[in-house]
JSON list of C-alpha atoms in Angstrom, two decimals:
[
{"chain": "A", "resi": 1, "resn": "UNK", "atom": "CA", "xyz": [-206.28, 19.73, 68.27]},
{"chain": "A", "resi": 2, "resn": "UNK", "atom": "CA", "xyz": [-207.31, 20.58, 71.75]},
{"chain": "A", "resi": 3, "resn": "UNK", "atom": "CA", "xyz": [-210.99, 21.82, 71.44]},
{"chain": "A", "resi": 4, "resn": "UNK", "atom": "CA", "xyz": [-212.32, 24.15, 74.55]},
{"chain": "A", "resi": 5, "resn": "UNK", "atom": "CA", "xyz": [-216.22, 24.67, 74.57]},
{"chain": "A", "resi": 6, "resn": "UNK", "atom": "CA", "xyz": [-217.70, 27.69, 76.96]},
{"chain": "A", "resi": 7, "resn": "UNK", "atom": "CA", "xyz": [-221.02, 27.99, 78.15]},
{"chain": "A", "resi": 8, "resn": "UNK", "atom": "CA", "xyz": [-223.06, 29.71, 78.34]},
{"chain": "A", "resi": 9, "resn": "UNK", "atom": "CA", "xyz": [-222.48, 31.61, 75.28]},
{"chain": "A", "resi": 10, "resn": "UNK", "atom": "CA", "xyz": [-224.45, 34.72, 76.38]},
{"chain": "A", "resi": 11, "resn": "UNK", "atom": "CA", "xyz": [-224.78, 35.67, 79.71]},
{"chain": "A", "resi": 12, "resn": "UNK", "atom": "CA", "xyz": [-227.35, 38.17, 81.31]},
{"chain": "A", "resi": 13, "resn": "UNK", "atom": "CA", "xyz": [-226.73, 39.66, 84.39]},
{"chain": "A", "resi": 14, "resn": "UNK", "atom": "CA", "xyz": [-226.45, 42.67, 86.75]},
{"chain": "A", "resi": 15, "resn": "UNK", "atom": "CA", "xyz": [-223.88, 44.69, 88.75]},
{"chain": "A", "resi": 16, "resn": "UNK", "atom": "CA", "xyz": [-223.23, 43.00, 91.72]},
{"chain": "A", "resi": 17, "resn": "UNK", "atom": "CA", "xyz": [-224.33, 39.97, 90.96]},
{"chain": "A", "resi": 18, "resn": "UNK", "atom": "CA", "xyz": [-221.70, 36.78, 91.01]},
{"chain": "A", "resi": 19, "resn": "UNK", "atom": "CA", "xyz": [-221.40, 35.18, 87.46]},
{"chain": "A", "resi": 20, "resn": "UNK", "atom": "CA", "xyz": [-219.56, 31.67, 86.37]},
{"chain": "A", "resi": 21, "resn": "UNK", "atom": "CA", "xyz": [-218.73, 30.89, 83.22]},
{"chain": "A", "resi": 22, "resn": "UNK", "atom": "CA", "xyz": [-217.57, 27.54, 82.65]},
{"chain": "A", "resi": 23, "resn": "UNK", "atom": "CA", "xyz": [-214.97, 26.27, 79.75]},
{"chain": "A", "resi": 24, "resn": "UNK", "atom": "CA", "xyz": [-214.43, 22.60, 79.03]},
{"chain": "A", "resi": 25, "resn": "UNK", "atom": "CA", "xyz": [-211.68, 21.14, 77.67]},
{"chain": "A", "resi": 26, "resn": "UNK", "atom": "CA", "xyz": [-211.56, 17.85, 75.07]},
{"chain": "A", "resi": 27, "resn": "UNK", "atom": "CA", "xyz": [-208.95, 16.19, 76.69]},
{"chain": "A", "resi": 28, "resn": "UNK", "atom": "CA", "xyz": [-207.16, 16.90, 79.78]},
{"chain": "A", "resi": 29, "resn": "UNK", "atom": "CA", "xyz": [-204.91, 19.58, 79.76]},
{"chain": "A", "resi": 30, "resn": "UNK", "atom": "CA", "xyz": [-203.67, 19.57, 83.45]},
{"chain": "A", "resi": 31, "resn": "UNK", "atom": "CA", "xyz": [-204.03, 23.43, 84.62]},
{"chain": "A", "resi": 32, "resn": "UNK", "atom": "CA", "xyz": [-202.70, 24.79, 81.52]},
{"chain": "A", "resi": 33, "resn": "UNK", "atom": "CA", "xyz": [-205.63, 27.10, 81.38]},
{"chain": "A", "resi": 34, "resn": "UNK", "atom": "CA", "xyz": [-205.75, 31.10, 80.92]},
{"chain": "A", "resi": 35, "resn": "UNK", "atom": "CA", "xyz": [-208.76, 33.36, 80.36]},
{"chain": "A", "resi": 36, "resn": "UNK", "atom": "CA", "xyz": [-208.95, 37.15, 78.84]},
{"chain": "A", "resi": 37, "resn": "UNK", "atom": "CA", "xyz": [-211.19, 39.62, 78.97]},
{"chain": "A", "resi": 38, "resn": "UNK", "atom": "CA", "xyz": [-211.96, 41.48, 75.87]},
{"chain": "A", "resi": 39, "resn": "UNK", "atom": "CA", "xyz": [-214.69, 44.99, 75.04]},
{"chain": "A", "resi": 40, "resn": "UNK", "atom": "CA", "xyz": [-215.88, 45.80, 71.77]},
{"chain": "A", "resi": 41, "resn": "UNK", "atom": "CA", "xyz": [-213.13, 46.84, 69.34]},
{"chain": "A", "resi": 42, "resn": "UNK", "atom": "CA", "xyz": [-210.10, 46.51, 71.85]},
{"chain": "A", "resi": 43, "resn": "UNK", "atom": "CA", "xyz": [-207.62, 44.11, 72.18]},
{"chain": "A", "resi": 44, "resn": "UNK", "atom": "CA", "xyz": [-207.71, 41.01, 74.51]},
{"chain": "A", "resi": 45, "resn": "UNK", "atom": "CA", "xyz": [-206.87, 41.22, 78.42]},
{"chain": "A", "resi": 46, "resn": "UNK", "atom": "CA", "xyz": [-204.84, 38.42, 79.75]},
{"chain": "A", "resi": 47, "resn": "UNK", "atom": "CA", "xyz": [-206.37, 38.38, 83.38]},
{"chain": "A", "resi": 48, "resn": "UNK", "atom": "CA", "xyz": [-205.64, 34.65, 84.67]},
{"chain": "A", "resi": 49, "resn": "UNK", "atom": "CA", "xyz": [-202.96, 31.92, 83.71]},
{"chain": "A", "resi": 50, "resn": "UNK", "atom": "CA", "xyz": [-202.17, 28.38, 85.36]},
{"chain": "A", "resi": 51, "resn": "UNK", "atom": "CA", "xyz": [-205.78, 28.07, 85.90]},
{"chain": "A", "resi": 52, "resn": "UNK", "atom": "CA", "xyz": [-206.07, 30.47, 88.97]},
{"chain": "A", "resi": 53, "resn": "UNK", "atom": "CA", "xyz": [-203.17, 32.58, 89.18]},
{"chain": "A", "resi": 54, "resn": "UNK", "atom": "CA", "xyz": [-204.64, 36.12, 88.68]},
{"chain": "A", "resi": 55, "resn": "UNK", "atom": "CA", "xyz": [-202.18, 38.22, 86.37]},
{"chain": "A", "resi": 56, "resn": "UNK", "atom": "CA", "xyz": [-200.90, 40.98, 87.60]},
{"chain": "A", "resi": 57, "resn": "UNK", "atom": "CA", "xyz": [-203.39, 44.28, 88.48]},
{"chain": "A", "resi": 58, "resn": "UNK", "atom": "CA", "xyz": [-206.44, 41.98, 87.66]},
{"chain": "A", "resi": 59, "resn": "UNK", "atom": "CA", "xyz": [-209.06, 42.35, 90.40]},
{"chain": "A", "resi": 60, "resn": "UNK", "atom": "CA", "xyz": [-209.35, 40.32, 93.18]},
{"chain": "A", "resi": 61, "resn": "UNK", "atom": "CA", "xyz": [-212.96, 39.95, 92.13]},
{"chain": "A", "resi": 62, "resn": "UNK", "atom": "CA", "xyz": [-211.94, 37.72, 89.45]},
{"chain": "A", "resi": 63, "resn": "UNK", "atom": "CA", "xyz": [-211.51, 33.85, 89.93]},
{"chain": "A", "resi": 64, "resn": "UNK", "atom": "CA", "xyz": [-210.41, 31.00, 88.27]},
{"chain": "A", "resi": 65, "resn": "UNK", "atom": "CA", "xyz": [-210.16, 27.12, 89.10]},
{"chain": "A", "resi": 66, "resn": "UNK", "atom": "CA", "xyz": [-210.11, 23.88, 88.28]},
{"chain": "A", "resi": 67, "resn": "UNK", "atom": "CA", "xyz": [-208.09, 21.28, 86.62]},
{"chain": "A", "resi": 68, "resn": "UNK", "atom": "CA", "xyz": [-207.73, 18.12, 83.79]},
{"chain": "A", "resi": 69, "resn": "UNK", "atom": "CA", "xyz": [-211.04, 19.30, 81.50]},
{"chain": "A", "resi": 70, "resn": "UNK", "atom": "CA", "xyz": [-213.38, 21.07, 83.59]},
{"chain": "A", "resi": 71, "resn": "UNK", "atom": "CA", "xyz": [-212.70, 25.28, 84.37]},
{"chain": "A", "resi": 72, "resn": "UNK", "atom": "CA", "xyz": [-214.46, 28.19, 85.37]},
{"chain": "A", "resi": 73, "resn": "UNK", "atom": "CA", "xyz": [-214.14, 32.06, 85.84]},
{"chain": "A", "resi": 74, "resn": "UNK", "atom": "CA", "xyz": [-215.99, 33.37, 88.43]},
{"chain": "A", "resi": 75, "resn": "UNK", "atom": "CA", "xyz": [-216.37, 37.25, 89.14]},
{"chain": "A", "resi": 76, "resn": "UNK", "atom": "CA", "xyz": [-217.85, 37.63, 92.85]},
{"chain": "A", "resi": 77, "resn": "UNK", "atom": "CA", "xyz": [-219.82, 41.05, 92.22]},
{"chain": "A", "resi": 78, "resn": "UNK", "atom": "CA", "xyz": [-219.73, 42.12, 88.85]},
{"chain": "A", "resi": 79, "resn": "UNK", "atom": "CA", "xyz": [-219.11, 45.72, 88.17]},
{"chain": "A", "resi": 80, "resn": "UNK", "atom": "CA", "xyz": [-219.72, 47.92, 85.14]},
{"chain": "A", "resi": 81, "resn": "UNK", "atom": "CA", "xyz": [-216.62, 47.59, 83.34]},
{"chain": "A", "resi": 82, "resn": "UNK", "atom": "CA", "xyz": [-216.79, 43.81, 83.34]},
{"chain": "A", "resi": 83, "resn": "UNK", "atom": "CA", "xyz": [-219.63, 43.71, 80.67]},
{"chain": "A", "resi": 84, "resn": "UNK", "atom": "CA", "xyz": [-217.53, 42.31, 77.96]},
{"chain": "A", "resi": 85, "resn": "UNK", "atom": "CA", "xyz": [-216.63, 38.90, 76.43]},
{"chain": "A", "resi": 86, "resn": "UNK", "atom": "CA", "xyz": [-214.46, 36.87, 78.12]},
{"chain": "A", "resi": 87, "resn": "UNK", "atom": "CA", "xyz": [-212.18, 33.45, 76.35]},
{"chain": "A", "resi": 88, "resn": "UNK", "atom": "CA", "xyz": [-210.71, 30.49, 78.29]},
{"chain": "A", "resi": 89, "resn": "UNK", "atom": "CA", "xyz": [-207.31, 29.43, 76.19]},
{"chain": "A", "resi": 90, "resn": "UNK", "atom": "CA", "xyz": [-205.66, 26.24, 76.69]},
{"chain": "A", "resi": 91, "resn": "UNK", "atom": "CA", "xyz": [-201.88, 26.17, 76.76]},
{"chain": "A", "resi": 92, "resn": "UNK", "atom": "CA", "xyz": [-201.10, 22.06, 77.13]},
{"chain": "A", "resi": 93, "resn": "UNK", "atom": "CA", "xyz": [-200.38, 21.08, 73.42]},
{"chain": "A", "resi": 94, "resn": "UNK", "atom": "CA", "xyz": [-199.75, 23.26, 70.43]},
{"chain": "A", "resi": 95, "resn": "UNK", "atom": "CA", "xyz": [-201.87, 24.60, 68.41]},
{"chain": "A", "resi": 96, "resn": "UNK", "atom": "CA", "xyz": [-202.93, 26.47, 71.55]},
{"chain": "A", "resi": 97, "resn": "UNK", "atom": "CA", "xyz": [-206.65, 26.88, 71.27]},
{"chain": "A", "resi": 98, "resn": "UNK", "atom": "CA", "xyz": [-209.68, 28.97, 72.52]},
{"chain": "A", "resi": 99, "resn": "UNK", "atom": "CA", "xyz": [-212.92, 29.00, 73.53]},
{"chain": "A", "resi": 100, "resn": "UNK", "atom": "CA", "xyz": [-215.96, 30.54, 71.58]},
{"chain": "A", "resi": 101, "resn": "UNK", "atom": "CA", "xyz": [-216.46, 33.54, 73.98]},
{"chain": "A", "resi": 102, "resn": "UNK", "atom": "CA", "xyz": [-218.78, 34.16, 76.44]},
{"chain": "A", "resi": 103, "resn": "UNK", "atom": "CA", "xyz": [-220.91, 37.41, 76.41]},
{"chain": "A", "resi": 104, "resn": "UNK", "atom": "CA", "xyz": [-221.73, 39.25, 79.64]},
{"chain": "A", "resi": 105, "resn": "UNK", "atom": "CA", "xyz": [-224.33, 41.70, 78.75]},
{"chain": "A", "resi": 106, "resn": "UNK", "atom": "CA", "xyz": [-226.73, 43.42, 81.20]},
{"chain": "A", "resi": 107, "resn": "UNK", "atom": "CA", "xyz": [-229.78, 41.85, 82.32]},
{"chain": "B", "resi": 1, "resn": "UNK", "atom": "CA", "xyz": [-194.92, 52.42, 79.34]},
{"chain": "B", "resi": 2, "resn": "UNK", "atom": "CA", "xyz": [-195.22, 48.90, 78.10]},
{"chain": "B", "resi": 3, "resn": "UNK", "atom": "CA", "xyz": [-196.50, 48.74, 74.37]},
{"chain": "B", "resi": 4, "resn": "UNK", "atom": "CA", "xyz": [-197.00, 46.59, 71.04]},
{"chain": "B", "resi": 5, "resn": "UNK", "atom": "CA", "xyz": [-197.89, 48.57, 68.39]},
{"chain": "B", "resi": 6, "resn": "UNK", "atom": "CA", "xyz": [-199.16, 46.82, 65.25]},
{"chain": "B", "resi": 7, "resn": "UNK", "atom": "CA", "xyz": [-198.82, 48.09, 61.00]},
{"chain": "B", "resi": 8, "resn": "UNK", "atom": "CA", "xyz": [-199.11, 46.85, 57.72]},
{"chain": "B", "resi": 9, "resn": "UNK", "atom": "CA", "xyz": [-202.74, 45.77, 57.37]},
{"chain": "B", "resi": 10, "resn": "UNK", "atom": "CA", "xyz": [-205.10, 46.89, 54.58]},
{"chain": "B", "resi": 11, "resn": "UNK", "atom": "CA", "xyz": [-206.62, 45.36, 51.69]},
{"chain": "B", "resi": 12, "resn": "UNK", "atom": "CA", "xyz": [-205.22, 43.33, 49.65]},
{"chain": "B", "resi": 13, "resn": "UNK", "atom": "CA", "xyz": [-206.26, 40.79, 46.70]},
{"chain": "B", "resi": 14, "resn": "UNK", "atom": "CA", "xyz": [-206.99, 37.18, 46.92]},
{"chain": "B", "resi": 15, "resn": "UNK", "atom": "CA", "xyz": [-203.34, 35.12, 46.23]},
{"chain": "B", "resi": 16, "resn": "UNK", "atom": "CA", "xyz": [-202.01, 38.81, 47.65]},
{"chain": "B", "resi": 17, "resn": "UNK", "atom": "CA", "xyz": [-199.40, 39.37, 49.80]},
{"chain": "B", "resi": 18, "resn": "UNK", "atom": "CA", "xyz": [-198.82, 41.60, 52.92]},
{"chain": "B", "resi": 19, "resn": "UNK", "atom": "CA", "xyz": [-196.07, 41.66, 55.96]},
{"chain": "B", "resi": 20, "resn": "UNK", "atom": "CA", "xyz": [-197.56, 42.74, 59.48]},
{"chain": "B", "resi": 21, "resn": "UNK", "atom": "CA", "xyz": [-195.05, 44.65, 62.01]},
{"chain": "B", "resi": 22, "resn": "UNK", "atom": "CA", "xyz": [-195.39, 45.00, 65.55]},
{"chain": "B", "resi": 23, "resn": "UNK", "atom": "CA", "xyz": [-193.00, 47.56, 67.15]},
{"chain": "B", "resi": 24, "resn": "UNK", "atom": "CA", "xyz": [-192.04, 46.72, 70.83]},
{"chain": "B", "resi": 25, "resn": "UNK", "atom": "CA", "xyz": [-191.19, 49.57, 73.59]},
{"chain": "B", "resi": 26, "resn": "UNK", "atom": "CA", "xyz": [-191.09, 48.94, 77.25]},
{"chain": "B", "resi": 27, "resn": "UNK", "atom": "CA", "xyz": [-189.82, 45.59, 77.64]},
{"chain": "B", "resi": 28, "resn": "UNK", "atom": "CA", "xyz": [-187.22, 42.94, 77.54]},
{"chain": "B", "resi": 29, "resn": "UNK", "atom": "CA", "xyz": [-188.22, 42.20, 73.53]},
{"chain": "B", "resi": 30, "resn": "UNK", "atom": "CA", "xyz": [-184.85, 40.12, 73.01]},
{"chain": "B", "resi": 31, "resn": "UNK", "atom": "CA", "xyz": [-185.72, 38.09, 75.73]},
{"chain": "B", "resi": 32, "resn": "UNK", "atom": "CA", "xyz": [-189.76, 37.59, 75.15]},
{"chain": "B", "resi": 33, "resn": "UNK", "atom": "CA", "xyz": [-190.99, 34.71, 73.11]},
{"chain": "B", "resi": 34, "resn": "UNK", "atom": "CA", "xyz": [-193.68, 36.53, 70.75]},
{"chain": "B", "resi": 35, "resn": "UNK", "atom": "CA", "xyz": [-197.36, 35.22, 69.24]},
{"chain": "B", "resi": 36, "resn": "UNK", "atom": "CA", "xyz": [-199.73, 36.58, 66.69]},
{"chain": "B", "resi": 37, "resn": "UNK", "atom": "CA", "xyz": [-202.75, 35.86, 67.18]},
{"chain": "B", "resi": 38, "resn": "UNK", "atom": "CA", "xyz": [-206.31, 37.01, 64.41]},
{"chain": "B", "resi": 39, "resn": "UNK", "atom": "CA", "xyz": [-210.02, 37.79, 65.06]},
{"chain": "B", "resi": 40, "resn": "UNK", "atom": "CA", "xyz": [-212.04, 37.49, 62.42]},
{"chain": "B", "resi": 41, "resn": "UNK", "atom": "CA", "xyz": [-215.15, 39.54, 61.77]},
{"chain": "B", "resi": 42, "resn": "UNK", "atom": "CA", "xyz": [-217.84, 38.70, 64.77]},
{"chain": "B", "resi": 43, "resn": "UNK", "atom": "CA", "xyz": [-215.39, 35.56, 65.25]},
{"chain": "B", "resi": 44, "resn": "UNK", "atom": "CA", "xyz": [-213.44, 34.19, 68.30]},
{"chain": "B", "resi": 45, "resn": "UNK", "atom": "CA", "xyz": [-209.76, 34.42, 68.56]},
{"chain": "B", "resi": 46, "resn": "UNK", "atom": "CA", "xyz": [-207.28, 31.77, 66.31]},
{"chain": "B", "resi": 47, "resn": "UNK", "atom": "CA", "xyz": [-203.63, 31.20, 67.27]},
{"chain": "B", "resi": 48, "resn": "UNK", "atom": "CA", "xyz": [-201.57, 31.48, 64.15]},
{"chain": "B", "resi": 49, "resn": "UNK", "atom": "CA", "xyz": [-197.91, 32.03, 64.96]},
{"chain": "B", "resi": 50, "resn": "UNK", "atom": "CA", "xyz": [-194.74, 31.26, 67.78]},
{"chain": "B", "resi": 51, "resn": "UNK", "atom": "CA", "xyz": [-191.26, 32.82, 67.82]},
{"chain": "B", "resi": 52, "resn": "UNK", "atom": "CA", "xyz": [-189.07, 31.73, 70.50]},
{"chain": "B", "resi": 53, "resn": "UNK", "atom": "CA", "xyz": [-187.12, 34.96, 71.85]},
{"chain": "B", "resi": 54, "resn": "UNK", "atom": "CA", "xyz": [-183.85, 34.34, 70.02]},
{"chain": "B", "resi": 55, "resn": "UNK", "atom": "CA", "xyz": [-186.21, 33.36, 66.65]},
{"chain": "B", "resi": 56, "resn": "UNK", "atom": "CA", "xyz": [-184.73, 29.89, 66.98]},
{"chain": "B", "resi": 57, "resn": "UNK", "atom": "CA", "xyz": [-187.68, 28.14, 66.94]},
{"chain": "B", "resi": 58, "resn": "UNK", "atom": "CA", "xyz": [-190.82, 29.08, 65.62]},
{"chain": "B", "resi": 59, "resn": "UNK", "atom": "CA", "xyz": [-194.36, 27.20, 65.20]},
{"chain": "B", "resi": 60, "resn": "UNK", "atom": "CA", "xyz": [-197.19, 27.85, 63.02]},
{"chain": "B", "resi": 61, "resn": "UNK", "atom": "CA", "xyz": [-200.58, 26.96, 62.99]},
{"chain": "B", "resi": 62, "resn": "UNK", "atom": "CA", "xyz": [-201.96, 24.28, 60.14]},
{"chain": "B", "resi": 63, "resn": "UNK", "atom": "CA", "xyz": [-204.77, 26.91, 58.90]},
{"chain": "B", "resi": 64, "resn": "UNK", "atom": "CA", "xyz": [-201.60, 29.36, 57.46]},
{"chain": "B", "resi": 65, "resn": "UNK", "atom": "CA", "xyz": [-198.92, 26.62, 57.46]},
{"chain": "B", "resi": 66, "resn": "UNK", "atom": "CA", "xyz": [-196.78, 26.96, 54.32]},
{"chain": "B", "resi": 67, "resn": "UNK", "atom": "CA", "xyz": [-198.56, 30.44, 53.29]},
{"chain": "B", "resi": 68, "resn": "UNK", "atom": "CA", "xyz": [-197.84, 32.96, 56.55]},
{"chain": "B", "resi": 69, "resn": "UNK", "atom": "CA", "xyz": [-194.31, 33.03, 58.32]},
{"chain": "B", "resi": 70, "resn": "UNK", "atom": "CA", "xyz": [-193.52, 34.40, 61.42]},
{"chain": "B", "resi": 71, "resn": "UNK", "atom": "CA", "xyz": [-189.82, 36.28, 62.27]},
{"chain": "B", "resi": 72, "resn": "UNK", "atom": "CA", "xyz": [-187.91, 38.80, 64.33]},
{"chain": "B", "resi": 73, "resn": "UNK", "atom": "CA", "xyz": [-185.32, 41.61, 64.64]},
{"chain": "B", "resi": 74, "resn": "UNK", "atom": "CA", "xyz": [-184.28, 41.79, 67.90]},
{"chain": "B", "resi": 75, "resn": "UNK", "atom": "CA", "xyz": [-181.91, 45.06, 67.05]},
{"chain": "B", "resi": 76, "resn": "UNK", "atom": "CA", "xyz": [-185.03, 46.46, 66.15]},
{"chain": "B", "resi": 77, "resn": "UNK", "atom": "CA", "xyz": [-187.50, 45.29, 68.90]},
{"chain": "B", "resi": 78, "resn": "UNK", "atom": "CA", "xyz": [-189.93, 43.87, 65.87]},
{"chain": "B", "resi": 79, "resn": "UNK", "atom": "CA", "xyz": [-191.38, 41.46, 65.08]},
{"chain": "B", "resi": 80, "resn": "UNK", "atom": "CA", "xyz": [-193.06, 40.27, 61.99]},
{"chain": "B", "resi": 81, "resn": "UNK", "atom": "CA", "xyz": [-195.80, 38.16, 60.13]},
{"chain": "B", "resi": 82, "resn": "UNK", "atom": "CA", "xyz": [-195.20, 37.90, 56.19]},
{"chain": "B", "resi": 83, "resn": "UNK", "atom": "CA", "xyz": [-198.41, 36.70, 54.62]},
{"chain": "B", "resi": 84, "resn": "UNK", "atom": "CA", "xyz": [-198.37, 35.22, 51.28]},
{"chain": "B", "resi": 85, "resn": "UNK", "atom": "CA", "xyz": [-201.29, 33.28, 49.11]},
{"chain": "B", "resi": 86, "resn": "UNK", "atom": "CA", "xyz": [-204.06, 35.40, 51.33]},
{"chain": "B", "resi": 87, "resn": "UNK", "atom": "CA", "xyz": [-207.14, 34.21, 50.97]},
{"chain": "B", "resi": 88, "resn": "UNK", "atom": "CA", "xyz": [-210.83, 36.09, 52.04]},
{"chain": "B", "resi": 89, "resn": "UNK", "atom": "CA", "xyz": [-211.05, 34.04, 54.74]},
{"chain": "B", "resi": 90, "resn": "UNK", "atom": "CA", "xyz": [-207.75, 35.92, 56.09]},
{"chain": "B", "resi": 91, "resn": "UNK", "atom": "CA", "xyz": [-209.70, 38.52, 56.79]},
{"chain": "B", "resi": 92, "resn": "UNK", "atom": "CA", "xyz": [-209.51, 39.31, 60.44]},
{"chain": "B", "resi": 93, "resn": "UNK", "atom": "CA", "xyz": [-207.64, 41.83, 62.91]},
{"chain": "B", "resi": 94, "resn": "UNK", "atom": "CA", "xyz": [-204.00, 40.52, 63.34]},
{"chain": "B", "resi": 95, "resn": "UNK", "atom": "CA", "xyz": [-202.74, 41.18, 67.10]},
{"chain": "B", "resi": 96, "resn": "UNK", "atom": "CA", "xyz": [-199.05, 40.14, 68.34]},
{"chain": "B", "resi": 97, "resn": "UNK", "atom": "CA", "xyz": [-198.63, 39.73, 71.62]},
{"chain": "B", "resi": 98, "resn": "UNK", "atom": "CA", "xyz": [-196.17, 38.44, 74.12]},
{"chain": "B", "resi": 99, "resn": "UNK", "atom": "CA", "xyz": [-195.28, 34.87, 75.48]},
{"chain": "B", "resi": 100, "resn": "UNK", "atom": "CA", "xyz": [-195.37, 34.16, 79.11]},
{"chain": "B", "resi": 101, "resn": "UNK", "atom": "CA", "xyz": [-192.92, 32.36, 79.59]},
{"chain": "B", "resi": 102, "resn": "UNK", "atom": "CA", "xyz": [-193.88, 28.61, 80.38]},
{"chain": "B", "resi": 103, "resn": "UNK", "atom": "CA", "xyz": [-197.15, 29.04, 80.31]},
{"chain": "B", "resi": 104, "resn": "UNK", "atom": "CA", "xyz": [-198.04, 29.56, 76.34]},
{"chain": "B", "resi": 105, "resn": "UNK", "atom": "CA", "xyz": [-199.78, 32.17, 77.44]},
{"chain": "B", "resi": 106, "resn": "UNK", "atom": "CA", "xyz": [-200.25, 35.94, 75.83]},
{"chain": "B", "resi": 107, "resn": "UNK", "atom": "CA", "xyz": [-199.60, 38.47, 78.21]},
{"chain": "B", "resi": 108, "resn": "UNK", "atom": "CA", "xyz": [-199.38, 41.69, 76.67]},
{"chain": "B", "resi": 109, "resn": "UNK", "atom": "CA", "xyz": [-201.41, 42.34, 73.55]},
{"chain": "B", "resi": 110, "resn": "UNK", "atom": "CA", "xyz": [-201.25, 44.81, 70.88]},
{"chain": "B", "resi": 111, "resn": "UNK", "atom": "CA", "xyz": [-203.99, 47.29, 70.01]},
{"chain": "B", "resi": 112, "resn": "UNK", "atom": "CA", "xyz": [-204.25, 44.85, 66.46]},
{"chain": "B", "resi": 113, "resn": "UNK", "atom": "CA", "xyz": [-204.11, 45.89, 62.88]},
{"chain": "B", "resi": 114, "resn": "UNK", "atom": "CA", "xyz": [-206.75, 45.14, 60.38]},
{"chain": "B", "resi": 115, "resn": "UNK", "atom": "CA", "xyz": [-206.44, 42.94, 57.15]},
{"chain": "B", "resi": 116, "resn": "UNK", "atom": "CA", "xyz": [-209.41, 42.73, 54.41]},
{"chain": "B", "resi": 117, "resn": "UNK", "atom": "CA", "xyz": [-208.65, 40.16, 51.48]},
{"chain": "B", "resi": 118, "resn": "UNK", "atom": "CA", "xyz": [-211.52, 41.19, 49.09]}
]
């Protein structure tokens, strides 16, 4: 199996502020790479696929990039609603797999 | 108004049994290729299950291989996860959500149903 490792884990920071998380992946997977957004008790929020497309009504201030085994989310000025934990998701080679989560809690 | 809508969770036994529903509304269901996916207590998020949209193909992860099955009714926009030989560390919040197609990807998402195997 594919294994895809965030980091940081946690992630302090303020409104306005620009934040990267960064998800690796064990073996190349191309751009086969999606990330969600997901609050406390809710269900998951697809918000990019394909590495950098943004889905549909996402925010421009959401990014994504990168290819092969090395990815990151970026979100240029985070706002208040973004405080949540977010999951990269690889999509190359069944099982499809996820990251551990990344926090992004107030500072 | 697009919508999954997930039922059948509860608790059950160890070596229970239990069959998960989602309900589609709001979208092509007979042509969307459908995933459920669980979240364990203060856990990350586990792939378990693929139905292609016509349910002639279907894929399973190796952790419920053999024990969970996935299938469809496309006359009745629902899809559905029959779980057999649970075991406590089932216990998690079962969402389905939808393909995208050619990307493996899971678009829309349910609000997820809880299962407790205790």
């Amino acid at each position: 199996d594919i294994q895809m490792t965030q980091s940081p884990s946690f992630l302090p920071a303020s409104v306005g502020e620009r934040v990267t998380i960064s998800c690796r992946a064990s073996q190349s997977i191309g751009r086969f790479l999606s990330w969600y957004q997901q609050k406390p008790g809710k269900a998951p929020k697809f918000l990019i696929y394909g590495a950098s497309a943004l889905q549909s009504g996402v925010p421009s201030r959401f990014g994504g990039s990168g290819s092969g085994t090395e990815f990151t989310l970026t979100i240029s000025s985070l706002q208040p609603e973004d405080f949540a934990t977010y999951y990269c998701q690889q999509s190359f080679t069944a099982p499809w797999t996820f990251g551990q989560g990344t926090k992004v809690e107030m500072k | 108004q697009v919508q999954l809508v997930e039922s059948g969770g509860g608790v059950v036994q160890p070596g229970g049994s239990l069959r998960l529903s989602c309900a589609a509304s709001g979208l092509s269901f007979r042509n969307s290729g459908m995933h459920w996916v669980r979240q364990a207590p203060g856990k990350g998020l586990e792939w378990l299950a693929f139905i292609r949209f016509d349910g002639t193909k279907e894929d399973h992860a190796e952790s419920v291989k053999g024990r969970f099955t996935i299938s469809r009714d496309n006359s009745k926009n629902t899809l559905y996860l029959q779980m057999d030989s649970l075991r406590i560390e089932d216990t998690a919040v079962y969402f389905c959500a939808t393909d995208l197609y050619n990307w493996n990807a899971f678009e829309i998402w349910g609000q997820g149903t809880k299962v407790t195997v205790s």
